[in-house]
XYZ file of C-alpha atoms in Angstrom:
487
model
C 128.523 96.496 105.374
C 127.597 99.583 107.504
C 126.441 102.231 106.016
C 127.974 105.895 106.033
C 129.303 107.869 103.199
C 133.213 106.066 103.766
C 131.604 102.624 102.713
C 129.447 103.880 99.990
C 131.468 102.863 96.860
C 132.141 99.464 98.170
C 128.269 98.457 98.496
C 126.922 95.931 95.871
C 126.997 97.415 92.232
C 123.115 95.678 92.647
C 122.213 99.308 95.151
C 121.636 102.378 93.420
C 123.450 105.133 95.229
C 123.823 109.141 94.733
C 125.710 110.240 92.225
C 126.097 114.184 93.840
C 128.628 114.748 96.540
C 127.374 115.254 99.751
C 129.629 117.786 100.096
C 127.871 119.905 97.331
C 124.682 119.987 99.112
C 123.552 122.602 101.447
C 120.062 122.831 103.227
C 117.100 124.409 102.083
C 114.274 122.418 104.088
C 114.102 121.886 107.539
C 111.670 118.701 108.020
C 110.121 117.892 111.825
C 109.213 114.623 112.224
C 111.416 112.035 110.579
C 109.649 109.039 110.057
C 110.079 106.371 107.799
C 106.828 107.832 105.279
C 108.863 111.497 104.956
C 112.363 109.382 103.859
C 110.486 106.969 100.992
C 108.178 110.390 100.048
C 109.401 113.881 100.335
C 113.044 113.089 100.851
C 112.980 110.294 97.967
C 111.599 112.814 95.124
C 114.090 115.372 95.980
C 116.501 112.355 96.461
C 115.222 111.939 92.393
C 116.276 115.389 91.803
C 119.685 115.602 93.114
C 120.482 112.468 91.383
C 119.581 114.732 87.661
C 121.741 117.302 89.123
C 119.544 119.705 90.638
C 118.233 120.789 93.835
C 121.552 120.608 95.825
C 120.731 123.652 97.535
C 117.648 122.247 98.841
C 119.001 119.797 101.218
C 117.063 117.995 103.972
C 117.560 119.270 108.394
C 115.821 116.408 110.144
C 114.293 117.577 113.198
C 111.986 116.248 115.753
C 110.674 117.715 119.296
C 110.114 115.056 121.560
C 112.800 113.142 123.339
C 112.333 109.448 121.815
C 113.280 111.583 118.405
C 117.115 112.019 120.198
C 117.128 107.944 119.136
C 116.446 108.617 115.830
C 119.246 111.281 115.152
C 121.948 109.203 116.753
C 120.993 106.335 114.151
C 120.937 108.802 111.291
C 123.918 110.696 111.845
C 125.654 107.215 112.581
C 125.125 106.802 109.058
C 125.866 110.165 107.854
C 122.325 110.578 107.462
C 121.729 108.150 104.492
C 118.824 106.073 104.316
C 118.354 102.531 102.623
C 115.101 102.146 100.863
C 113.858 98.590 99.424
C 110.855 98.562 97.339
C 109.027 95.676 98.266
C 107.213 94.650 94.059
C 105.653 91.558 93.979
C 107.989 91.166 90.855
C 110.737 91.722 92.659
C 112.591 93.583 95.429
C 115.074 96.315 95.091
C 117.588 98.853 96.843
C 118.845 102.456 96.917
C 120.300 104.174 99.483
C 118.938 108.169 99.658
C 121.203 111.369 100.490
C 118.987 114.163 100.341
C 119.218 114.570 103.872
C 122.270 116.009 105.060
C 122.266 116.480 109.424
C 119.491 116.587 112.349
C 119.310 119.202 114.666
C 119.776 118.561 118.178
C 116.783 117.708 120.173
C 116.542 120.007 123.348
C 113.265 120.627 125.619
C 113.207 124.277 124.652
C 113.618 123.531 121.116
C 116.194 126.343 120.910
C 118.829 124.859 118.284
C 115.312 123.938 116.069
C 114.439 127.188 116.052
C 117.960 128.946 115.126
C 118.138 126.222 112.370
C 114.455 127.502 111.049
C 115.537 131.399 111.488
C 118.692 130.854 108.987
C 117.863 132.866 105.853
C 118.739 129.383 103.966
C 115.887 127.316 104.951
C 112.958 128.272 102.857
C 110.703 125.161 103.378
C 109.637 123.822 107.003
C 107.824 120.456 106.239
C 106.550 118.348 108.890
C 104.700 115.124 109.241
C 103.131 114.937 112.261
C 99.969 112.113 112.152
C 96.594 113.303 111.324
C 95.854 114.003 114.930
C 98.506 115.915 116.166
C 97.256 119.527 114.263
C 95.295 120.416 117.679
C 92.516 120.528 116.091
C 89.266 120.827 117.976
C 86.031 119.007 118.011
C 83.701 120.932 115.782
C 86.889 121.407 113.762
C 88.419 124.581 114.054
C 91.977 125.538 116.506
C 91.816 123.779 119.850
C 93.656 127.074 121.717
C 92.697 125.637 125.087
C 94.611 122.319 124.847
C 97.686 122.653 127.693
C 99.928 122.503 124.887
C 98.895 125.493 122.941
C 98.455 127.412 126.174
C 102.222 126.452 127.384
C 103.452 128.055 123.614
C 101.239 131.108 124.222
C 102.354 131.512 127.903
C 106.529 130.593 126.924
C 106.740 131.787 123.251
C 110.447 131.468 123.632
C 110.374 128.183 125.131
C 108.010 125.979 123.424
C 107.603 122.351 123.367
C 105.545 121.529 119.709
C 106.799 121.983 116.197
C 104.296 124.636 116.003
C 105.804 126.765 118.845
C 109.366 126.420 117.373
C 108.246 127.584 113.885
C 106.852 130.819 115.140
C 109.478 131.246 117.240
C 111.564 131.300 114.237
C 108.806 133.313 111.932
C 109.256 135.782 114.749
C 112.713 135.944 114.682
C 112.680 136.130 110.509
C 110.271 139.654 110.791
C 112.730 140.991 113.537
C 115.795 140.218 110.922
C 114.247 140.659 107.703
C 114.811 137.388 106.461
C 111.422 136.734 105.455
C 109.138 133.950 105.840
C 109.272 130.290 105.087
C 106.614 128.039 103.286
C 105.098 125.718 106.008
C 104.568 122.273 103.940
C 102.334 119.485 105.638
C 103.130 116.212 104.534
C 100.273 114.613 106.484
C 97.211 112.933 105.523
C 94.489 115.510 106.262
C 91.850 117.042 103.404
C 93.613 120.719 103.452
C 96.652 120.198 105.134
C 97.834 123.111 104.788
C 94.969 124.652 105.309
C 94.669 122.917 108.849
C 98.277 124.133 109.252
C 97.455 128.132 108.674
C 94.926 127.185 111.070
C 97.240 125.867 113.978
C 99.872 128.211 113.329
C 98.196 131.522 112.731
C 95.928 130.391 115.789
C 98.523 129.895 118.527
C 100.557 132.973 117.301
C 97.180 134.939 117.826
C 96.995 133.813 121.275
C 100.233 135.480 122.323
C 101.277 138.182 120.030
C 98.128 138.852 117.133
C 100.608 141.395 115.073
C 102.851 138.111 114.491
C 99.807 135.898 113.610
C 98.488 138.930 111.048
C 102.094 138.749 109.615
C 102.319 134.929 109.258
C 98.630 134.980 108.102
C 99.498 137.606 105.012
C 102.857 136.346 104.020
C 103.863 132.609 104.949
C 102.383 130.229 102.305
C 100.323 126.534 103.250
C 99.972 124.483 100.309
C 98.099 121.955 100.608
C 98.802 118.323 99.373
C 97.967 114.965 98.639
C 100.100 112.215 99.601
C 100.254 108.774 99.004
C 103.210 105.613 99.591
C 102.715 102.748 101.848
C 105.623 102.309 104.127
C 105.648 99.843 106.495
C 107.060 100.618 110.314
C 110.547 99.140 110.783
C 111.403 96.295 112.269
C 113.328 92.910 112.624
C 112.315 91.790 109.463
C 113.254 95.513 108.094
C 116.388 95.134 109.137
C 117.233 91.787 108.174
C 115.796 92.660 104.932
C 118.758 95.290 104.433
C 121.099 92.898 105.438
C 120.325 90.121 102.901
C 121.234 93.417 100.047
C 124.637 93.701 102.068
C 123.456 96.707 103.942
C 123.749 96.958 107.934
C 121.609 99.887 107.972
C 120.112 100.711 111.602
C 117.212 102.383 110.301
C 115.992 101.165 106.562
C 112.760 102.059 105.004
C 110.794 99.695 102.819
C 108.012 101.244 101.168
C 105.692 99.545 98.360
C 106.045 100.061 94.413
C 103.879 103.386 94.009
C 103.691 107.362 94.894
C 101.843 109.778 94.728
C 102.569 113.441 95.559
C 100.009 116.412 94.434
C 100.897 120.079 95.477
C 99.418 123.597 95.418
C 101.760 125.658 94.242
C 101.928 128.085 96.872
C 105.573 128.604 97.899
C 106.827 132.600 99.077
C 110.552 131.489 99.348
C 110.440 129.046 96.011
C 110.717 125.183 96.005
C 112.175 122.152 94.429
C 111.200 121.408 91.076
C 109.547 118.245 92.089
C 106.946 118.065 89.569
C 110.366 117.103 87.000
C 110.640 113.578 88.867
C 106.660 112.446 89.003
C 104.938 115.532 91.499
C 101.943 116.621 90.294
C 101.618 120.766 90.922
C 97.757 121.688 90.128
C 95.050 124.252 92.085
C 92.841 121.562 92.258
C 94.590 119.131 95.009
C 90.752 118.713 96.813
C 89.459 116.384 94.381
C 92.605 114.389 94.609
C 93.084 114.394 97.827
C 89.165 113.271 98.173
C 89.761 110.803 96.248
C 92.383 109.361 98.050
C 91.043 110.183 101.631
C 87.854 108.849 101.250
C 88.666 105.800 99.351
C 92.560 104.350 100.592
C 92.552 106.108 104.073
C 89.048 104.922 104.848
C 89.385 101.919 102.851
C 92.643 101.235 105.627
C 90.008 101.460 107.953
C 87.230 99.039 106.589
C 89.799 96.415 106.702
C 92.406 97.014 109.423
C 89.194 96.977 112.128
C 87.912 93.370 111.505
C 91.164 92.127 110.631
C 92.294 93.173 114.472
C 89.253 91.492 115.987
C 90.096 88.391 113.875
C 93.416 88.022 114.524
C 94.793 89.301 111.360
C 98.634 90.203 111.139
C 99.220 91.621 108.233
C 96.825 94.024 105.910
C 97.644 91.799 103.439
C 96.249 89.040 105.318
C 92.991 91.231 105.653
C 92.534 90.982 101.883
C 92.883 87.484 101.813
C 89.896 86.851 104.102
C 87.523 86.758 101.803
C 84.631 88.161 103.530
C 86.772 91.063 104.515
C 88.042 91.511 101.002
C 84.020 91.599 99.553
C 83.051 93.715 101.945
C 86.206 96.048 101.225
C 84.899 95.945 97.689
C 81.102 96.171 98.443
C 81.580 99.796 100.983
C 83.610 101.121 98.116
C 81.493 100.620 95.105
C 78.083 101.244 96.675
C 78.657 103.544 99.762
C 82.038 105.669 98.738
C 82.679 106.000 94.940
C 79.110 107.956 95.331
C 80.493 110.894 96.549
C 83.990 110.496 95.219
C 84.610 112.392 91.887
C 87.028 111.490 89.091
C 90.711 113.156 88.825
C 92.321 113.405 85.376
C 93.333 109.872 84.460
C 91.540 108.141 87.331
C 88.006 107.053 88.141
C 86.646 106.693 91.762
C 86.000 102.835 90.000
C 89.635 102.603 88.701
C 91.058 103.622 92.376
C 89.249 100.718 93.964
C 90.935 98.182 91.899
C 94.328 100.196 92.186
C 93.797 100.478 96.070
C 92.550 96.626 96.181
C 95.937 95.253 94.555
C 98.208 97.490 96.510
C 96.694 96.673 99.328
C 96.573 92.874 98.959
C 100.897 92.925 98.259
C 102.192 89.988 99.678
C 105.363 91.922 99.900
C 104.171 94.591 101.847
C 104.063 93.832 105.365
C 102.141 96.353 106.712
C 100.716 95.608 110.539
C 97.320 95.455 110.827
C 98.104 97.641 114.309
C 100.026 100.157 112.831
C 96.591 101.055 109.891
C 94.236 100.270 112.861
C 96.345 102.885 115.080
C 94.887 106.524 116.309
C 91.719 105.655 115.214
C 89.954 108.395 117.063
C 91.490 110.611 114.838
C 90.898 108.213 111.647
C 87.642 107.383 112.080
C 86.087 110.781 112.171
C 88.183 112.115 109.454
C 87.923 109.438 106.394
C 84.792 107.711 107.469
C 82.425 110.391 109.101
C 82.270 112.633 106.442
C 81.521 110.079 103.679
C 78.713 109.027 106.229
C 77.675 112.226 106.835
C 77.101 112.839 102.913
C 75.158 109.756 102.797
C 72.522 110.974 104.900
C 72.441 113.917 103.598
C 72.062 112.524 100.157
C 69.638 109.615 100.853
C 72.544 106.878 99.688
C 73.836 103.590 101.161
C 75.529 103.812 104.103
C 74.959 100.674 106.072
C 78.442 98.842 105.783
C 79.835 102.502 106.820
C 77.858 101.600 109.958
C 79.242 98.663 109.825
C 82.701 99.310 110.647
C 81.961 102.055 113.112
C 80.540 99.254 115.062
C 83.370 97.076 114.861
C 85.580 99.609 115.901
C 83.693 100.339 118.758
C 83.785 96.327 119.419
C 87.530 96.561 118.487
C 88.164 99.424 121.298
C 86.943 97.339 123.933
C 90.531 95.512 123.535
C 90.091 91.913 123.105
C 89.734 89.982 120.022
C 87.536 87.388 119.305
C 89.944 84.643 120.002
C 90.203 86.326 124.084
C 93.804 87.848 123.098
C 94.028 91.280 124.305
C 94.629 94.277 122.080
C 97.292 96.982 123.489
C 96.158 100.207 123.811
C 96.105 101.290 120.246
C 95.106 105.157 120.312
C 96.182 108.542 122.080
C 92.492 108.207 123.321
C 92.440 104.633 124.508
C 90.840 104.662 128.065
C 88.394 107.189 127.236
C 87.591 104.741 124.088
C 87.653 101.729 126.055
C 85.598 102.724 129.180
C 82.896 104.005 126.581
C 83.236 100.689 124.501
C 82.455 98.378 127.229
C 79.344 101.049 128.479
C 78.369 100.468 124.823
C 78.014 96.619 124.737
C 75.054 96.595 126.538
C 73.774 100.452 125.230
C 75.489 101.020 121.655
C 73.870 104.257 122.152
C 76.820 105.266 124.244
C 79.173 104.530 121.893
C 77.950 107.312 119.369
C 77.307 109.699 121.982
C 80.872 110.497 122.255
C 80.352 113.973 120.780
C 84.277 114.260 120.925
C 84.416 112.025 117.883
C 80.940 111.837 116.521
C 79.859 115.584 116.462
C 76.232 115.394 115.936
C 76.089 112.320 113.921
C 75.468 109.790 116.877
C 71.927 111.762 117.125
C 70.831 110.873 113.402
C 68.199 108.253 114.173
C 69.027 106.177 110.526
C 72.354 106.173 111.835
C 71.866 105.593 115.047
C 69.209 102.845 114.500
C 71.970 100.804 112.183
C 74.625 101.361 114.433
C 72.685 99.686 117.355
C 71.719 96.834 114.948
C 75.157 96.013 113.945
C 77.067 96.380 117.357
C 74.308 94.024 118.962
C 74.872 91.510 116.394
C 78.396 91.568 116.493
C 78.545 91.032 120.657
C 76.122 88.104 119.630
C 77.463 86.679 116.667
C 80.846 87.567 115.972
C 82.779 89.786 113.320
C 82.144 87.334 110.374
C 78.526 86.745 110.855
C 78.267 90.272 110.600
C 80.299 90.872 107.478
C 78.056 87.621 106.016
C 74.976 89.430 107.249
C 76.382 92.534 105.153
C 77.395 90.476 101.932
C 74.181 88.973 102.114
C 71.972 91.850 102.051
């Protein structure tokens, strides 16, 4: 049955469905970048909320700023904007279909309906999910205000073409009416989000007007958060998932059986009570988000890499190869859960076995692509840092090493059976041309300052590095992981 609000009541009595009216809602949150991880996350707790009867004046805008995200609203207003999730348990699958999200703003090159959507004295929340790389950040960490992007904002305030253009358009516009500010909520996994997102913001509004970037600086709010689902991309399978629940939906969502959401609460125009329906609200959302970056987003990492160079589909799969899965285990416990400390109710120890039986769900089918994906921006933010601390500290680090090396194997785009890996990162020829440079000089490899800082010039790291990518371009992924294992 297709679904829109008309066939609703006449799904299976098997789906869960709201019990609000649609009509009842009205927005509150504007969100930019409507993927599949914001409508089994954000949208799904206040989703929880509604269903309690609450929150109906916090409805979900979608919005988006780049032309394939026209696709997307045509499927979701097609639908009336509802969304079927399936939670893929290794007990058992299930299905609910979502409302919180009630329209999606045109998608126009200047932004301008975007922006008039943000400005309404209704929306109190801008949330965005964006991928870990797309906060302009530069090299050495702080705003990259010479990227052609930022400079087109600065030089067209009126105009702009990224999220973070439109929302000080809008900010702007707010001052000038006296509407006062919005929150600006990352939903993206970075360590500080939101403070990467004060960043961005209050650094591309200083390049054009510094009175608005003061004012956004001493009165918009940036919490940062933690947050944590697997959700699989969409598709075939997806699909024909929905369909064998009685749903034609053109756009479902499965997602696996766990969430996590921890917030600062910093909000100037108030928020959801999401901390009623499982969100955790605390002042301390580094050591979770440590926790979590260090150990599941690089964890991603130490298997997605030789699972692409061997051919393996799913991450699933990954944890069934056995040396990949020991290896997975052996990084964690003696190389991360050093400089990982405990959260209340979890040990870095616990979090590997949690992390280890998510991950190895059968039910999840989660590409091995998709976690191996933008890895110039992965690499230096969940594994760098942990390596960095290593040195520092005088503590294992050599499967760390490891994986950089396979990844620098990885980016030279063919596997070890000869089958060739698509480009795979926003950064792939400049990672390619310097992989195949670093086959015969690893050296090369590590002196990509871009994505290695300084660390490609520490001479322990260095010297393992060079040991490791060597042996792989002689050997082969699995000789190295045995060579690992083995000690």
């Amino acid at each position: 049955m297709r679904l829109n609000l008309q066939t609703l009541p006449a799904l299976p009595a098997r789906i869960a469905t709201p019990s609000y009216a649609r009509g009842d809602l009205t927005a509150g949150i504007v969100h930019i970048g409507l993927g599949n991880f914001h409508r089994a996350h954000q949208a799904w707790y206040l989703h929880r909320l509604m269903q309690r009867g609450l929150a109906h004046d916090w409805a979900i805008l979608g919005a988006g700023v780049r032309p394939a995200d026209a696709a997307q609203r045509e499927k979701m207003l097609a639908q009336d904007c509802l969304t079927t999730l399936i939670e893929l348990d290794p007990a058992g699958k299930s299905a609910e279909v979502t409302g919180a999200m009630i329209g999606y703003v045109p998608v126009a090159p200047d932004n301008a309906p975007l922006i008039a959507h943000m400005a309404e004295p209704a929306i109190r929340i801008v949330s965005l999910t964006v991928t870990e790389g797309g906060y302009y950040v530069a090299a050495d960490g702080g705003f990259d205000g010479e990227h052609p992007d930022m400079r087109a904002d600065a030089t067209h305030p009126d105009t702009p073409k990224t999220a973070f253009g439109a929302m000080i358009a809008a900010l702007r516009l707010r001052r000038a009416n006296g509407t006062g500010p919005f929150t600006c909520q990352s939903c993206d996994n970075l360590q500080g989000n939101g403070d990467i997102l004060r960043q961005t913001l209050v650094g591309l509004a200083r390049l054009g007007d510094p009175d608005l970037a003061t004012w956004i600086d001493d009165n918009v709010t940036f919490p940062n958060a933690m947050v944590d689902c697997i959700v699989p991309a969409t598709g075939a399978g997806e699909l024909a998932l929905a369909r064998s629940f009685g749903i034609d939906d053109a756009v479902p969502v499965t997602h696996e059986n766990f969430r996590q959401w921890v917030i600062e609460d910093k909000f100037c125009a108030g928020r959801p009570d999401w901390d009623q329906v499982g969100a955790v609200f605390t002042a301390d959302v580094h050591s979770y988000e440590a926790m979590k970056l260090r150990q599941l987003n690089a964890g991603h990492q130490i298997i997605a890499t030789p699972g692409e160079l061997l051919s393996i589909d799913t991450i699933a799969g990954t944890m069934a190869h056995p040396l990949i899965r020991d290896a997975f285990r052996k990084i964690q416990t003696d190389e991360i859960v050093p400089h990982v400390a405990a959260v209340p109710g979890m040990t870095p120890l616990a979090y590997v076995d949690l992390i280890a039986g998510r991950f190895s769900n059968p039910e999840i089918h989660d590409t091995t692509r998709r976690v191996a994906f933008d890895g110039s921006s992965r690499h230096p933010g969940f594994l760098h840092p942990i390596i960095r601390d290593a040195l520092a500290r005088g503590t294992p680090f050599d499967g760390l090493a490891l994986i950089e090396a396979l990844w620098a194997r990885m980016c030279y785009a063919t596997r070890e059976d000869g089958s060739v890996i698509a480009p795979n990162d926003p950064a792939w020829d400049i990672l390619q041309a310097a992989a195949k440079t670093a086959k015969d000089d690893p050296q090369h490899w590590i002196d990509q300052r871009r994505f290695y800082g300084d660390l490609g010039q520490n001479p322990a790291f260095a010297e393992r590095f060079d040991v490791w990518l060597r042996l792989i371009w002689r050997d082969g992924t699995e000789a190295a992981l045995r060579r690992y294992l083995g000690g």
